DNA sequence: GCCGTTTTCGGCCCGACTGTTTTCAGTCG
């Protein structure tokens, strides 16, 4: 897992360095391989050990050349070509690529012709007006570089989708009320519901693009205009993110939305498919090469259909096999956004939640849930004000009383029980047996070596009371890496012990991720989708968890809390 | 460097916007 990310990072670096050397095509190949590794949930060392180079060459975009490099990294912890490239090009030159507007061609020229090999030198040269001496560079280029350097210093990290989506919806409404705008859609990674987003991409349909753009850049949300045309405008928003607005004519809604939803890799794959079929695909339509006729542009369905494919839901558009599935008409019926009947991982102010149990239950009733589990922290999670056995009993008495008051919802007693370092659960059987839902979570010892961590989880999964593993990799987006263990082994055990795994919808968690979900489903492990709410507002996070499950190609049947109460009771509670 | 029911060689997505340009390369989405 971590090793895949390590190798991917090296491949991205190799791609950049080759780009700087003006090498053609190879950078694309290395980036494609890097992306394959990032999305692959089995660690490369395991594959190499089991099947050698043949094993890695089965993966898309990985052939003999790149395969050998993976094997070398697994065996020696380094890759020769990368070591060579690093000697040829100073690290600072690659960093210069982070400056917006600075690509490999410009960076290479600044390095070759002015010996600029660091961000500091770049700044100094720009300030002193020494860059304009180069043909093709001018005063404006120097200003752009200086402004770009400021952005690099700020260091923009990707933002949490769950935080940005509500804001983006509001912004979309404002754009929708610009005169002449007929329709607005969120696009890009937001529409695909990636767990993090770099920017907000919005598609607007209107006849007169220029008018819309003029009004758009005057919105109070806009801090600064980066570029502005009649059909494409990029701005920096006051809230800190960039926003790309694309305005297209309503007739090309479908082709435009396919294009602007992406992913890039999905688009490229679709376009190559079109080429094979004697057509051309862009944001204005799918065109027949011979007649030049626009064959499909109105709806997304039309575009896919004309390419011989089923409609592909946005959450699946990552070019990780969905195109082949759509060609075989085997796109799964993904779990719907209204399919969840109960939240199974929630907190109250008995531990570290902000609201009372009753306030949480009231909101759960409002959300229309059939059942609702209250799962506060266990005693070892002291910072989270975890409950000892005595307080658990008291809390459960309160829940019994609330059940009488709210007969329209089935309240489930539970706990998010710490999995201790020895793998034992934080409560004994006499406490656990009183519970309907037992969430097993790791909240300590994240750096435990993989072998021990695997054993720890296996021990926990021996516990007959365990219902599911909570936030199963423990990652915190932008903050903490996943803890490492043998995921395949754990999933196989989960399947045989009938223990589910969670898709945690909390915006900074979103854990499992899409690739782990797909692996879990391959192993016939059931999912539960929960908010891990610490307040009544948090209960609205459910849609993000469902999105994540859809990104992992989950169907309703794969998700335990998509079962209506009676079936849930029969199949899950014991 | 990868890949193949039209290819084992010769392709590899395609268009918008900008700056420095007299006709377009570079970057980006
Ligand atoms: N055909 C094509 N489409 C692209 C390319 N780059 C981007 N797009 C399309 C698909 C993207 O989803 C969409 C928005 O671009 P972004 O750079 O904002 O990427 P995206 O939103 O997918 O991810 P992000 O979270 O912003 O990094 O534009 C490209 O190189 N070719
Ligand atoms: Mg985007
Ligand atoms: Mg964008
Ligand atoms: Zn929790």
Coordinates of C-alpha atoms (C1' of nucleotides) and ligand atoms in Angstrom, one line a residue:
Chain A
X1 CA 0.0 0.0 0.0
X2 CA 2.5 2.6 1.1
X3 CA 5.0 1.0 -1.3
X4 CA 2.7 1.6 -4.2
X5 CA 2.5 5.3 -3.3
X6 CA 6.3 5.4 -3.0
X7 CA 6.8 4.0 -6.4
X8 CA 4.1 6.1 -7.9
X9 CA 5.8 9.2 -6.5
X10 CA 9.1 8.2 -8.1
X11 CA 7.3 7.6 -11.5
X12 CA 5.7 11.0 -11.3
X13 CA 9.2 12.5 -10.7
X14 CA 10.7 10.5 -13.5
X15 CA 7.9 11.8 -15.8
X16 CA 8.6 15.4 -14.8
X17 CA 12.4 15.0 -15.3
X18 CA 12.0 13.4 -18.7
X19 CA 9.6 16.2 -19.6
X20 CA 12.2 18.7 -18.7
X21 CA 14.6 16.9 -20.9
X22 CA 12.2 17.2 -23.8
X23 CA 11.7 13.4 -24.0
X24 CA 8.4 12.6 -25.8
X25 CA 5.7 10.2 -24.7
X26 CA 7.6 8.5 -22.0
X27 CA 6.3 11.0 -19.4
X28 CA 2.8 10.0 -20.3
X29 CA 3.6 6.4 -19.9
X30 CA 5.2 6.9 -16.5
X31 CA 2.3 9.0 -15.3
X32 CA -0.2 6.3 -16.4
X33 CA 1.8 3.7 -14.6
X34 CA 2.0 5.9 -11.5
X35 CA -1.8 6.3 -11.5
X36 CA -2.3 2.6 -11.8
X37 CA -0.1 2.0 -8.8
X38 CA -1.9 4.7 -6.7
X39 CA -5.2 3.0 -7.4
X40 CA -4.0 -0.5 -6.8
X41 CA -4.7 -1.8 -3.3
X42 CA -2.4 -4.9 -3.3
X43 CA 1.2 -3.9 -2.4
X44 CA 3.8 -4.4 -5.1
X45 CA 6.2 -6.2 -2.9
X46 CA 3.5 -8.9 -2.4
X47 CA 2.8 -9.1 -6.2
X48 CA 6.5 -9.4 -7.0
X49 CA 7.1 -12.0 -4.4
X50 CA 4.2 -14.1 -5.5
X51 CA 4.4 -13.8 -9.3
X52 CA 7.6 -11.9 -10.2
X53 CA 7.7 -9.3 -13.0
X54 CA 4.9 -11.1 -14.8
X55 CA 2.6 -10.2 -12.0
X56 CA 3.2 -6.5 -12.3
X57 CA 3.1 -6.6 -16.1
X58 CA -0.5 -7.7 -15.9
X59 CA -1.4 -4.2 -14.7
X60 CA -2.6 -1.6 -17.2
X61 CA 0.2 0.7 -18.4
X62 CA 2.9 -1.4 -17.0
X63 CA 5.1 -3.3 -19.5
X64 CA 8.6 -4.7 -19.4
X65 CA 10.5 -1.4 -18.9
X66 CA 8.4 -0.1 -16.0
X67 CA 7.9 -3.6 -14.7
X68 CA 11.7 -4.0 -14.2
X69 CA 11.8 -0.7 -12.3
X70 CA 9.1 -1.9 -9.9
X71 CA 11.0 -5.1 -9.3
X72 CA 14.2 -3.2 -8.7
X73 CA 12.5 -0.9 -6.2
X74 CA 11.0 -3.9 -4.4
X75 CA 14.3 -5.7 -4.2
X76 CA 16.7 -2.8 -3.7
X77 CA 14.6 0.2 -2.6
X78 CA 15.8 2.3 -5.5
X79 CA 15.4 2.8 -9.3
X80 CA 18.6 3.4 -11.3
X81 CA 17.0 5.6 -14.0
X82 CA 15.6 7.9 -11.3
X83 CA 19.0 8.1 -9.6
X84 CA 20.6 9.0 -12.9
X85 CA 18.0 11.7 -13.7
X86 CA 18.4 13.3 -10.3
X87 CA 22.1 13.7 -11.1
X88 CA 21.3 15.4 -14.4
X89 CA 18.6 17.9 -13.2
X90 CA 18.7 19.8 -9.9
X91 CA 15.7 19.2 -7.7
X92 CA 14.9 22.9 -7.8
X93 CA 14.2 22.8 -11.5
X94 CA 11.4 20.3 -10.9
X95 CA 10.0 22.5 -8.1
X96 CA 9.7 25.3 -10.6
X97 CA 7.0 23.3 -12.4
X98 CA 4.8 24.0 -9.4
X99 CA 4.6 27.7 -10.4
X100 CA 1.3 28.2 -12.3
X101 CA 2.0 28.9 -16.0
X102 CA 5.5 27.3 -15.8
X103 CA 5.7 24.1 -17.7
X104 CA 8.6 21.9 -18.7
X105 CA 9.6 23.9 -21.7
X106 CA 9.9 27.2 -19.9
X107 CA 11.6 25.7 -16.9
X108 CA 14.1 23.9 -19.0
X109 CA 15.0 27.1 -20.9
X110 CA 15.4 29.1 -17.7
X111 CA 17.7 26.4 -16.4
X112 CA 19.7 26.0 -19.6
X113 CA 20.0 29.7 -20.6
X114 CA 20.0 31.4 -17.2
X115 CA 21.2 28.6 -14.9
X116 CA 18.1 29.1 -12.7
X117 CA 17.9 25.9 -10.6
X118 CA 15.9 26.9 -7.6
X119 CA 12.8 28.9 -6.6
X120 CA 15.0 31.4 -4.8
X121 CA 17.0 32.1 -8.0
X122 CA 13.8 32.2 -10.0
X123 CA 12.5 34.9 -7.7
X124 CA 15.7 36.9 -7.8
X125 CA 16.0 36.8 -11.6
X126 CA 12.3 37.8 -12.0
X127 CA 12.7 40.7 -9.5
X128 CA 15.8 42.0 -11.2
X129 CA 14.1 41.9 -14.6
X130 CA 16.7 39.5 -16.0
X131 CA 14.2 37.0 -17.5
X132 CA 12.8 39.3 -20.2
X133 CA 16.1 39.0 -22.0
X134 CA 15.1 35.6 -23.2
X135 CA 13.2 35.5 -26.4
X136 CA 9.5 34.7 -25.8
X137 CA 9.6 36.1 -22.2
X138 CA 8.7 39.7 -21.3
X139 CA 7.8 41.9 -18.4
X140 CA 4.5 40.3 -17.9
X141 CA 6.1 36.9 -17.8
X142 CA 8.3 38.1 -14.9
X143 CA 5.2 39.4 -13.0
X144 CA 3.4 36.2 -13.6
X145 CA 6.3 34.3 -12.2
X146 CA 6.4 36.4 -9.1
X147 CA 2.7 36.0 -8.5
X148 CA 2.9 32.3 -9.1
X149 CA 5.8 32.0 -6.6
X150 CA 3.5 33.6 -4.0
X151 CA 0.9 30.9 -4.6
X152 CA 3.6 28.2 -4.3
X153 CA 4.7 29.6 -1.0
X154 CA 1.1 29.5 0.3
X155 CA 1.1 25.8 -0.6
X156 CA -2.4 24.9 -1.7
X157 CA -3.5 21.5 -0.5
X158 CA -6.5 19.6 -1.9
X159 CA -9.7 20.5 0.0
X160 CA -12.2 18.1 1.6
X161 CA -15.1 17.4 -0.8
X162 CA -17.6 17.2 2.1
X163 CA -16.7 20.8 3.1
X164 CA -16.6 22.2 -0.4
X165 CA -19.7 20.6 -1.9
X166 CA -22.2 22.7 0.1
X167 CA -20.3 25.9 -0.7
X168 CA -20.1 24.9 -4.4
X169 CA -23.9 24.3 -4.5
X170 CA -24.5 27.8 -3.3
X171 CA -22.1 29.3 -5.8
X172 CA -23.8 27.3 -8.6
X173 CA -27.1 28.8 -7.5
X174 CA -25.7 32.3 -7.9
X175 CA -24.4 31.5 -11.3
X176 CA -27.7 30.0 -12.2
X177 CA -29.4 33.4 -11.5
X178 CA -27.1 35.3 -13.9
X179 CA -29.4 36.5 -16.7
X180 CA -29.2 34.2 -19.7
X181 CA -28.1 31.1 -17.8
X182 CA -30.4 28.2 -18.5
X183 CA -28.8 25.5 -16.4
X184 CA -25.9 25.0 -14.1
X185 CA -24.1 21.7 -13.2
X186 CA -21.2 21.1 -10.9
X187 CA -18.5 19.3 -12.8
X188 CA -15.0 18.0 -12.4
X189 CA -13.9 16.1 -9.3
X190 CA -16.8 17.5 -7.3
X191 CA -19.3 15.9 -9.5
X192 CA -17.4 12.7 -9.4
X193 CA -17.4 13.1 -5.6
X194 CA -13.7 12.6 -5.1
X195 CA -12.9 12.8 -1.4
X196 CA -10.6 15.8 -2.1
X197 CA -10.8 18.5 -4.7
X198 CA -8.3 20.9 -6.2
X199 CA -10.9 23.4 -7.4
X200 CA -14.6 24.0 -8.1
X201 CA -15.5 23.2 -11.7
X202 CA -18.9 24.5 -12.9
X203 CA -20.6 24.1 -16.2
X204 CA -23.2 26.7 -17.2
X205 CA -25.5 26.5 -20.3
X206 CA -26.2 29.8 -22.0
X207 CA -26.4 31.2 -25.5
X208 CA -24.2 34.3 -24.8
X209 CA -21.1 33.2 -23.0
X210 CA -19.5 36.6 -22.8
X211 CA -22.3 38.2 -20.9
X212 CA -22.3 35.3 -18.4
X213 CA -18.6 35.6 -17.9
X214 CA -18.8 39.4 -17.3
X215 CA -21.4 38.8 -14.6
X216 CA -19.6 35.9 -13.1
X217 CA -16.3 37.7 -12.4
X218 CA -18.4 40.4 -10.7
X219 CA -19.8 38.0 -8.1
X220 CA -18.9 38.9 -4.6
X221 CA -17.3 35.5 -4.1
X222 CA -14.6 36.3 -6.7
X223 CA -11.2 37.5 -5.4
X224 CA -9.2 37.6 -8.6
X225 CA -9.6 36.7 -12.3
X226 CA -6.9 34.4 -13.5
X227 CA -8.0 34.1 -17.1
X228 CA -11.2 35.1 -18.9
X229 CA -12.7 34.1 -22.2
X230 CA -16.1 33.7 -23.7
X231 CA -16.4 30.0 -22.9
X232 CA -13.8 29.4 -20.2
X233 CA -12.9 31.6 -17.2
X234 CA -10.7 30.8 -14.2
X235 CA -10.9 32.8 -11.0
X236 CA -9.5 32.6 -7.4
X237 CA -12.4 32.7 -4.9
X238 CA -12.3 34.7 -1.7
X239 CA -12.7 31.4 0.2
X240 CA -9.4 30.3 -1.2
X241 CA -10.1 27.8 -3.9
X242 CA -10.0 28.3 -7.6
X243 CA -13.1 28.1 -9.7
X244 CA -13.2 27.2 -13.4
X245 CA -16.4 28.2 -15.1
X246 CA -17.2 26.8 -18.5
X247 CA -20.1 28.2 -20.5
X248 CA -21.5 26.2 -23.4
X249 CA -24.5 26.4 -25.6
X250 CA -27.5 24.4 -24.3
X251 CA -27.5 22.2 -27.4
X252 CA -24.2 20.6 -26.3
X253 CA -25.1 20.0 -22.7
X254 CA -24.3 16.3 -22.9
X255 CA -20.9 16.4 -24.6
X256 CA -20.0 19.4 -22.5
X257 CA -20.8 17.7 -19.2
X258 CA -19.0 14.5 -20.2
X259 CA -15.9 16.6 -21.0
X260 CA -16.0 18.8 -17.9
X261 CA -16.9 16.0 -15.5
X262 CA -13.8 14.0 -16.5
X263 CA -11.8 12.5 -15.1
X264 CA -9.1 13.5 -17.6
X265 CA -8.1 9.9 -17.9
X266 CA -11.7 8.9 -18.5
X267 CA -12.0 11.6 -21.2
X268 CA -8.8 10.5 -22.9
X269 CA -10.0 6.9 -23.0
X270 CA -13.4 7.9 -24.4
X271 CA -11.7 10.0 -27.1
X272 CA -9.3 7.2 -28.1
X273 CA -12.3 4.9 -28.4
X274 CA -14.0 7.5 -30.6
X275 CA -10.9 7.6 -32.9
X276 CA -11.0 3.8 -33.2
X277 CA -14.6 4.0 -34.3
X278 CA -13.8 6.7 -36.9
X279 CA -15.2 9.6 -34.8
X280 CA -13.9 12.5 -32.8
X281 CA -15.1 13.4 -29.3
X282 CA -14.7 16.9 -27.7
X283 CA -16.8 19.1 -25.5
X284 CA -19.0 20.1 -28.5
X285 CA -20.0 16.6 -29.5
X286 CA -19.2 13.3 -31.0
X287 CA -18.4 13.9 -34.7
X288 CA -18.4 11.5 -37.6
X289 CA -15.1 11.8 -39.4
X290 CA -16.5 11.3 -42.9
X291 CA -19.6 13.4 -42.8
X292 CA -18.4 15.8 -40.1
X293 CA -21.9 15.4 -38.6
X294 CA -22.4 15.9 -34.9
X295 CA -23.8 12.5 -33.8
X296 CA -24.4 13.1 -30.1
X297 CA -24.2 16.1 -27.9
X298 CA -27.5 16.7 -26.2
X299 CA -27.4 14.3 -23.3
X300 CA -24.6 12.3 -21.7
X301 CA -26.5 9.1 -22.3
X302 CA -26.5 9.9 -26.1
X303 CA -22.7 10.4 -26.1
X304 CA -22.1 7.1 -24.3
X305 CA -24.6 5.2 -26.4
X306 CA -23.1 6.4 -29.7
X307 CA -19.8 5.1 -28.5
X308 CA -21.4 1.7 -27.9
X309 CA -21.6 2.1 -24.1
X310 CA -24.0 2.2 -21.2
X311 CA -24.3 5.4 -19.3
X312 CA -21.5 5.6 -16.7
X313 CA -22.3 7.3 -13.4
X314 CA -19.9 10.2 -12.6
X315 CA -18.6 8.6 -9.5
X316 CA -17.2 5.7 -11.7
X317 CA -15.4 7.9 -14.3
X318 CA -11.8 7.3 -13.3
X319 CA -10.7 5.0 -16.1
X320 CA -10.2 2.1 -13.7
X321 CA -12.2 -0.4 -15.8
X322 CA -15.6 1.3 -16.0
X323 CA -15.3 1.8 -19.8
X324 CA -14.8 -1.9 -20.5
X325 CA -17.8 -2.6 -18.2
X326 CA -20.0 -0.1 -20.0
X327 CA -19.0 -1.6 -23.4
X328 CA -20.1 -5.0 -22.0
X329 CA -23.3 -3.4 -20.6
X330 CA -22.3 -4.5 -17.2
X331 CA -22.3 -1.3 -15.2
X332 CA -23.7 -2.2 -11.8
X333 CA -26.8 -0.6 -10.4
X334 CA -25.0 1.5 -7.8
X335 CA -26.5 2.1 -4.4
X336 CA -28.8 5.1 -4.5
X337 CA -28.5 8.3 -2.5
X338 CA -31.8 7.5 -0.8
X339 CA -31.0 3.8 0.0
X340 CA -29.7 4.1 3.5
X341 CA -32.2 3.1 6.3
X342 CA -30.1 3.8 9.3
X343 CA -26.8 5.3 10.6
X344 CA -24.8 2.9 12.6
X345 CA -21.9 5.0 13.9
X346 CA -22.8 8.1 15.9
X347 CA -21.7 9.8 19.0
X348 CA -23.4 11.9 21.7
X349 CA -22.2 14.2 24.5
X350 CA -21.9 11.1 26.7
X351 CA -18.5 10.9 25.0
X352 CA -17.0 13.5 22.6
X353 CA -20.2 14.4 20.7
X354 CA -21.7 17.9 20.9
X355 CA -25.3 17.0 21.2
X356 CA -27.5 15.0 23.6
X357 CA -28.7 11.6 22.8
X358 CA -32.2 12.9 22.4
X359 CA -31.1 15.7 20.0
X360 CA -29.3 13.2 17.8
X361 CA -32.3 10.9 17.8
X362 CA -34.7 13.7 16.9
X363 CA -32.5 14.5 13.9
X364 CA -32.3 10.8 12.9
X365 CA -36.1 10.7 12.9
X366 CA -36.2 13.9 10.8
X367 CA -33.9 12.2 8.3
X368 CA -36.5 9.4 8.0
X369 CA -34.3 6.6 9.3
X370 CA -35.9 3.3 10.3
X371 CA -33.1 2.5 12.8
X372 CA -30.3 4.4 14.4
X373 CA -27.3 3.2 16.4
X374 CA -25.7 5.2 19.2
X375 CA -22.0 4.2 19.5
X376 CA -20.1 6.3 21.9
X377 CA -16.4 5.8 22.6
X378 CA -15.1 3.1 25.0
X379 CA -13.2 3.6 28.2
X380 CA -9.7 3.5 26.9
X381 CA -10.3 6.4 24.6
X382 CA -9.9 8.8 27.5
X383 CA -9.4 12.0 25.3
X384 CA -12.7 11.2 23.7
X385 CA -14.3 10.9 27.2
X386 CA -15.0 7.2 26.6
X387 CA -17.6 5.5 28.8
X388 CA -16.7 2.9 31.4
X389 CA -19.0 -0.1 31.9
X390 CA -21.1 1.7 34.6
X391 CA -21.7 4.8 32.4
X392 CA -22.6 2.5 29.5
X393 CA -25.3 1.0 31.6
X394 CA -26.6 4.4 32.6
X395 CA -26.5 5.6 29.0
X396 CA -28.4 2.5 27.8
X397 CA -31.2 3.3 30.4
X398 CA -31.6 6.7 28.8
X399 CA -31.7 5.1 25.3
X400 CA -34.5 2.7 26.6
X401 CA -36.4 5.7 27.8
X402 CA -35.9 7.5 24.4
X403 CA -37.1 4.4 22.6
X404 CA -40.4 4.7 24.4
X405 CA -40.6 8.3 23.4
X406 CA -39.7 7.7 19.8
X407 CA -41.4 4.5 18.7
X408 CA -41.2 5.5 15.0
X409 CA -37.4 4.7 15.0
X410 CA -35.6 1.6 16.2
X411 CA -32.8 2.7 18.5
X412 CA -29.8 0.4 18.6
X413 CA -27.4 0.3 21.6
X414 CA -23.8 0.1 20.7
X415 CA -20.3 1.5 21.2
X416 CA -17.3 2.4 19.1
X417 CA -15.0 0.0 21.0
X418 CA -11.3 0.6 20.9
X419 CA -9.2 -2.3 19.5
X420 CA -6.4 -2.4 22.1
X421 CA -2.8 -3.0 21.1
X422 CA -3.2 -6.7 21.9
X423 CA -6.2 -6.9 19.7
X424 CA -8.7 -7.4 22.6
X425 CA -11.7 -5.2 22.6
X426 CA -12.0 -2.5 25.2
X427 CA -15.1 -4.1 26.9
X428 CA -15.7 -7.6 28.1
X429 CA -18.4 -10.0 26.9
X430 CA -20.8 -9.1 29.7
X431 CA -20.9 -5.5 28.5
X432 CA -20.7 -6.3 24.7
X433 CA -23.6 -8.8 24.9
X434 CA -25.9 -5.9 25.9
X435 CA -25.2 -4.2 22.6
X436 CA -26.8 -4.4 19.2
X437 CA -23.9 -2.8 17.3
X438 CA -20.2 -3.1 18.1
X439 CA -17.9 -0.9 16.1
X440 CA -14.3 -2.0 16.3
X441 CA -11.9 0.9 15.8
X442 CA -8.2 1.5 16.1
X443 CA -7.5 4.8 17.9
X444 CA -3.9 4.2 19.1
X445 CA -0.6 2.7 18.0
X446 CA -1.1 3.7 14.3
X447 CA 2.6 3.0 13.7
X448 CA 2.4 -0.6 14.7
X449 CA 4.3 -2.7 12.1
X450 CA 2.1 -4.3 9.5
X451 CA 2.5 -7.9 10.7
X452 CA 1.5 -6.9 14.3
X453 CA -1.3 -4.7 13.1
X454 CA -2.7 -7.6 11.0
X455 CA -2.5 -9.9 14.1
X456 CA -4.1 -7.2 16.2
X457 CA -7.0 -6.9 13.8
X458 CA -7.3 -10.6 13.4
X459 CA -7.6 -11.0 17.2
X460 CA -10.3 -8.3 17.3
X461 CA -12.2 -10.1 14.6
X462 CA -12.3 -13.3 16.7
X463 CA -14.6 -11.4 19.0
X464 CA -18.1 -12.8 18.3
X465 CA -19.7 -9.4 19.2
X466 CA -17.9 -7.3 16.6
X467 CA -20.3 -6.0 14.0
X468 CA -17.9 -4.0 11.8
X469 CA -14.5 -2.4 11.6
X470 CA -14.8 1.4 11.9
X471 CA -12.8 3.7 9.6
X472 CA -10.7 0.7 8.6
X473 CA -7.5 2.4 7.5
X474 CA -7.5 5.2 10.1
X475 CA -6.3 7.8 7.5
X476 CA -7.0 11.4 8.0
X477 CA -6.9 13.3 4.7
X478 CA -4.1 15.8 4.6
X479 CA -3.0 14.8 8.1
X480 CA -2.3 11.1 8.7
X481 CA -1.5 8.2 6.5
X482 CA -3.4 4.9 6.7
X483 CA -2.0 2.4 9.1
X484 CA -0.6 -0.6 7.4
X485 CA -1.7 -4.2 7.5
X486 CA -2.4 -7.1 5.2
X487 CA -5.7 -5.9 3.8
X488 CA -6.3 -9.0 1.7
X489 CA -6.0 -11.2 4.8
X490 CA -8.2 -9.0 6.9
X491 CA -10.9 -8.9 4.3
X492 CA -10.9 -12.6 3.8
X493 CA -11.3 -13.1 7.5
X494 CA -14.0 -10.4 7.6
X495 CA -15.9 -12.4 4.9
X496 CA -15.6 -15.7 6.8
X497 CA -16.4 -14.2 10.2
X498 CA -19.3 -12.2 8.8
X499 CA -17.8 -8.9 9.9
X500 CA -18.6 -5.8 7.8
X501 CA -16.2 -2.9 7.0
X502 CA -17.2 0.7 7.3
X503 CA -17.4 3.4 4.6
X504 CA -16.9 6.3 7.0
X505 CA -18.5 9.5 5.6
X506 CA -16.8 12.0 7.8
X507 CA -15.2 14.4 5.3
X508 CA -11.7 14.1 6.7
X509 CA -11.9 10.3 6.8
X510 CA -13.8 8.9 3.8
X511 CA -12.5 5.6 4.8
X512 CA -12.4 2.9 3.2
X513 CA -11.6 4.7 -0.1
X514 CA -12.9 3.6 -3.5
X515 CA -10.1 1.1 -4.2
X516 CA -10.4 -0.6 -0.8
X517 CA -14.2 -0.8 -1.3
X518 CA -13.7 -2.6 -4.6
X519 CA -11.3 -5.0 -3.0
X520 CA -13.7 -5.6 -0.1
X521 CA -16.5 -6.4 -2.5
X522 CA -14.4 -8.7 -4.5
X523 CA -13.8 -10.6 -1.3
X524 CA -17.5 -10.7 -0.6
X525 CA -17.3 -8.5 2.4
X526 CA -20.3 -6.4 3.3
X527 CA -20.2 -2.7 3.8
X528 CA -21.9 -0.3 6.2
X529 CA -22.0 3.4 5.4
X530 CA -22.0 5.7 8.4
X531 CA -21.4 9.3 9.3
X532 CA -19.4 9.0 12.5
X533 CA -21.4 12.0 13.6
X534 CA -20.3 14.1 16.5
X535 CA -23.2 16.6 16.2
X536 CA -26.6 16.7 14.7
X537 CA -25.3 18.6 11.6
X538 CA -22.8 15.8 11.0
X539 CA -25.7 13.4 10.3
X540 CA -26.0 15.0 6.9
X541 CA -22.6 13.6 5.9
X542 CA -24.3 10.4 4.8
X543 CA -24.4 11.5 1.2
X544 CA -20.6 11.6 1.1
X545 CA -20.3 8.1 2.4
X546 CA -22.8 6.9 -0.2
X547 CA -20.8 8.7 -2.9
X548 CA -17.7 6.9 -1.7
X549 CA -19.4 3.6 -1.9
X550 CA -20.6 4.4 -5.4
X551 CA -17.0 5.3 -6.3
X552 CA -16.2 1.8 -5.1
X553 CA -18.9 0.4 -7.4
X554 CA -21.1 -0.8 -4.5
X555 CA -24.6 -1.9 -5.1
X556 CA -27.5 -1.7 -2.6
X557 CA -27.1 -5.4 -1.9
X558 CA -23.5 -4.9 -0.7
X559 CA -24.5 -2.5 2.1
X560 CA -26.0 -3.8 5.3
X561 CA -27.6 -0.6 6.4
X562 CA -29.4 -0.3 3.1
X563 CA -31.6 -3.2 4.4
X564 CA -35.0 -2.2 5.7
X565 CA -35.5 -2.8 9.4
X566 CA -36.9 -6.3 9.4
X567 CA -34.3 -7.6 7.1
X568 CA -31.5 -5.8 8.9
X569 CA -32.7 -7.2 12.2
X570 CA -32.8 -10.7 10.8
X571 CA -29.5 -10.6 9.0
X572 CA -27.3 -8.4 11.1
X573 CA -28.4 -8.4 14.7
X574 CA -27.8 -11.4 16.9
Chain B
dG1 C1' 7.3 3.3 -22.5
dC2 C1' 3.0 1.0 -23.7
dC3 C1' -0.1 -1.3 -26.8
dG4 C1' -2.8 -4.1 -30.6
dT5 C1' -10.6 -8.1 -33.9
dT6 C1' -8.2 -3.0 -38.9
dT7 C1' -1.4 -2.5 -36.5
dT8 C1' 4.5 -6.0 -33.3
dC9 C1' 5.3 -0.3 -35.9
dG10 C1' 3.5 3.9 -35.3
dG11 C1' 0.5 5.8 -33.1
dC12 C1' -0.4 8.1 -28.2
dC13 C1' -7.2 13.7 -26.8
dC14 C1' -8.4 18.0 -28.0
dG15 C1' -9.7 22.8 -27.4
dA16 C1' -9.3 27.6 -24.7
dC17 C1' -6.6 31.3 -23.2
dT18 C1' -2.3 34.1 -22.8
dG19 C1' 1.8 36.6 -24.0
dT20 C1' 4.8 37.9 -27.2
dT21 C1' 3.9 37.0 -31.0
dT22 C1' 3.9 38.8 -37.2
dT23 C1' 1.6 33.4 -37.0
dC24 C1' 1.9 30.4 -32.6
dA25 C1' 4.1 27.9 -28.7
dG26 C1' 3.2 26.8 -24.2
dT27 C1' 0.3 25.7 -20.5
dC28 C1' -3.8 24.2 -18.7
dG29 C1' -8.3 22.0 -18.0
Ligands
LIG1 N1 -10.0 16.0 -22.6 C1 -9.4 16.5 -21.5 N2 -10.2 16.9 -20.5 C2 -9.5 17.4 -19.4 C3 -8.1 17.5 -19.3 N3 -7.8 18.0 -18.1 C4 -9.0 18.3 -17.5 N4 -10.0 17.9 -18.3 C5 -11.4 17.9 -17.9 C6 -11.8 16.7 -17.0 C7 -11.7 17.3 -15.7 O1 -12.4 16.6 -14.7 C8 -12.2 18.7 -15.9 C9 -11.8 19.6 -14.8 O2 -10.3 19.6 -14.7 P1 -9.6 19.7 -13.3 O3 -8.1 20.0 -13.6 O4 -10.3 20.7 -12.4 O5 -9.6 18.3 -12.7 P2 -10.6 17.5 -11.8 O6 -11.7 18.4 -11.4 O7 -11.0 16.3 -12.4 O8 -9.8 17.2 -10.5 P3 -9.2 18.2 -9.4 O9 -9.8 17.9 -8.1 O10 -9.6 19.6 -9.8 O11 -7.7 18.0 -9.4 O12 -11.7 19.1 -17.1 C10 -7.4 17.0 -20.4 O13 -6.1 17.1 -20.4 N5 -8.1 16.5 -21.5
LIG2 MG1 -11.3 20.3 -10.7
LIG3 MG1 -10.6 22.9 -12.9
LIG4 ZN1 -16.5 7.4 15.9

